[in-house]
């Protein structure tokens, strides 16, 4: 993403900024943006991708952040000094902008509610020179935050107790000019964020890539004809990585996972995760696989290195189950083989892991080094690496290990290792949680002839090259170029009315009528359902026949729901556009239930269901 002066310069003098053709340019000037709530949510992968875009395609890229804690910190300078971003990558913060913009520019922020001039009376008495004053309740929950302009005058009042003073509920965000006159107001933070994005992006054709699950849970509502909106799914999408793919979705991703068709594009890091998500109909053709990119560590397959030296880069947390790696090493040592393991990373499990090492056969064989900058460079002198995670988004350390010519020995968990490694050719795959199998794989590697190990190292380096910056940026170029800036289709007035809804021996069968589409025809339709509490969600494709729409939901898709109530909707997917419509129930709707599931019309006249289970008490 470019700042406004740079945009104008490039449009006026395009020869000064020749693109190299990896990312789409088209007939219009296009920008690439990456968004997250704060730097803590901006992964190293996102920073490296932004730099690769900038460097390889000679493109200005801007990282957008929303966190007020980022205001006042020159993250761009810090990251550039650390070598984390390219010189053409800029870091931009919402609050840094607002507290430095002129009144003229602030007035470009468009509100969503009629301005109430009395909002200025809500101001908290200022106690010092800090740019923020806060008001909390007795439990220290935030009720109001006042933000001040760099020039000292009040800029924003964010009240979060509008329904009843002193109790959280209801919100009003008010933007002021230097005369303390209301410029605009919003009733939600997401509308406020969108107003800022509208000013920053303007009407320029742009690519907005979201790397933050937190932001993704509301950015799907930011639909503009000139903005291609992309969501990157970085990790496992199920609440329980060991669950069957019909269970609850990950809580921190729930908001965007059930709105994937609201994006122009959603990416996964591996084919296996994309296939799993498509198998649940979470997206109507919006998913594409774009892997993480990894640095070329210039690993030398023929470089001498002790066969027995292993390395592991992992947080010391339950997800990484480093205790399995320690147990496997101890088992190999107990069998009389020489092996060592250096573990780089820190976390809450360190005391437990230290005790485990000292109390068993791994004493003196496994070393916990803690956090070490540039830990991946240790793969260059190590012979093998271990990955024992419960789940992965992809497993960047696997790629780093292979790039260094260090043979990965990994649990074949969802998702990542099996998409990267060819067992016995460039690494080893072990059944998840099988410590004995992990130990056996280490022993097998230690006993291989030297020429076989050299062959595996060459294969590993060659496989890692598939994920180096150039091919991955080219892949990004392919999936972005496949998108179109055609106008977004909106059908806010669409109405879906249930004709019949029946619980059968096989599941739930629904027939409905559809009206008020505004002349547009959906590309695909789905009946979706969501538990009223919790994070159960799913959908099945619906089909149009004459004037009716029908769908059948198998019991296997809804039986895993553990919550009592479930609500049904119709999803309308257009070429570029998405609407979710609750299923209306009238007096003419024919509903039939079973002993296990009761279908009914809510007080708002919509179709819902209540599961009848022993010991379950109705609350509504």
PDB file of N, CA and C in Angstrom, residues 10-11 19 24-31 59 203-207 226 485:
ATOM      1  N   UNK A  10       3.630   7.901  -8.588  1.00  0.00           N
ATOM      2  CA  UNK A  10       3.724   6.776  -9.496  1.00  0.00           C
ATOM      3  C   UNK A  10       2.739   6.913 -10.636  1.00  0.00           C
ATOM      4  N   UNK A  11       1.587   7.442 -10.373  1.00  0.00           N
ATOM      5  CA  UNK A  11       0.631   7.624 -11.445  1.00  0.00           C
ATOM      6  C   UNK A  11       1.140   8.646 -12.470  1.00  0.00           C
ATOM      7  N   UNK A  19       7.210  -2.323 -12.493  1.00  0.00           N
ATOM      8  CA  UNK A  19       6.859  -3.590 -11.861  1.00  0.00           C
ATOM      9  C   UNK A  19       7.537  -4.722 -12.603  1.00  0.00           C
ATOM     10  N   UNK A  24      -0.396  -8.692  -9.964  1.00  0.00           N
ATOM     11  CA  UNK A  24      -1.215  -8.091 -11.022  1.00  0.00           C
ATOM     12  C   UNK A  24      -1.177  -6.575 -10.981  1.00  0.00           C
ATOM     13  N   UNK A  25      -1.114  -5.980 -12.166  1.00  0.00           N
ATOM     14  CA  UNK A  25      -1.166  -4.522 -12.284  1.00  0.00           C
ATOM     15  C   UNK A  25      -2.420  -4.104 -13.027  1.00  0.00           C
ATOM     16  N   UNK A  26      -2.673  -4.684 -14.185  1.00  0.00           N
ATOM     17  CA  UNK A  26      -3.879  -4.353 -14.933  1.00  0.00           C
ATOM     18  C   UNK A  26      -3.819  -2.950 -15.498  1.00  0.00           C
ATOM     19  N   UNK A  27      -4.980  -2.450 -15.874  1.00  0.00           N
ATOM     20  CA  UNK A  27      -5.041  -1.127 -16.493  1.00  0.00           C
ATOM     21  C   UNK A  27      -5.107  -0.026 -15.465  1.00  0.00           C
ATOM     22  N   UNK A  28      -5.296  -0.389 -14.202  1.00  0.00           N
ATOM     23  CA  UNK A  28      -5.385   0.601 -13.141  1.00  0.00           C
ATOM     24  C   UNK A  28      -4.215   0.440 -12.191  1.00  0.00           C
ATOM     25  N   UNK A  29      -3.906   1.506 -11.511  1.00  0.00           N
ATOM     26  CA  UNK A  29      -2.872   1.453 -10.483  1.00  0.00           C
ATOM     27  C   UNK A  29      -3.400   0.662  -9.298  1.00  0.00           C
ATOM     28  N   UNK A  30      -2.711  -0.391  -8.923  1.00  0.00           N
ATOM     29  CA  UNK A  30      -3.181  -1.230  -7.827  1.00  0.00           C
ATOM     30  C   UNK A  30      -2.228  -1.175  -6.653  1.00  0.00           C
ATOM     31  N   UNK A  31      -2.753  -1.395  -5.497  1.00  0.00           N
ATOM     32  CA  UNK A  31      -1.993  -1.339  -4.262  1.00  0.00           C
ATOM     33  C   UNK A  31      -2.145  -2.655  -3.521  1.00  0.00           C
ATOM     34  N   UNK A  59       7.301  -3.054  -5.488  1.00  0.00           N
ATOM     35  CA  UNK A  59       5.972  -2.521  -5.173  1.00  0.00           C
ATOM     36  C   UNK A  59       5.956  -1.962  -3.756  1.00  0.00           C
ATOM     37  N   UNK A 203     -10.488   5.710  -3.611  1.00  0.00           N
ATOM     38  CA  UNK A 203     -11.135   4.979  -4.708  1.00  0.00           C
ATOM     39  C   UNK A 203     -10.131   4.222  -5.565  1.00  0.00           C
ATOM     40  N   UNK A 204      -8.909   4.041  -5.066  1.00  0.00           N
ATOM     41  CA  UNK A 204      -7.876   3.335  -5.828  1.00  0.00           C
ATOM     42  C   UNK A 204      -8.148   1.834  -5.834  1.00  0.00           C
ATOM     43  N   UNK A 205      -8.052   1.167  -6.984  1.00  0.00           N
ATOM     44  CA  UNK A 205      -8.155  -0.294  -6.986  1.00  0.00           C
ATOM     45  C   UNK A 205      -7.068  -0.877  -6.094  1.00  0.00           C
ATOM     46  N   UNK A 206      -7.466  -1.694  -5.106  1.00  0.00           N
ATOM     47  CA  UNK A 206      -6.525  -2.124  -4.078  1.00  0.00           C
ATOM     48  C   UNK A 206      -6.744  -3.569  -3.694  1.00  0.00           C
ATOM     49  N   UNK A 207      -5.681  -4.199  -3.208  1.00  0.00           N
ATOM     50  CA  UNK A 207      -5.752  -5.545  -2.659  1.00  0.00           C
ATOM     51  C   UNK A 207      -5.513  -5.440  -1.163  1.00  0.00           C
ATOM     52  N   UNK A 226     -13.800  -1.279  -5.307  1.00  0.00           N
ATOM     53  CA  UNK A 226     -12.396  -1.087  -5.684  1.00  0.00           C
ATOM     54  C   UNK A 226     -11.415  -1.828  -4.775  1.00  0.00           C
ATOM     55  N   UNK A 485     -12.404  -6.657 -10.356  1.00  0.00           N
ATOM     56  CA  UNK A 485     -12.964  -5.481  -9.700  1.00  0.00           C
ATOM     57  C   UNK A 485     -14.359  -5.148 -10.231  1.00  0.00           C
TER      58      UNK A 485
END
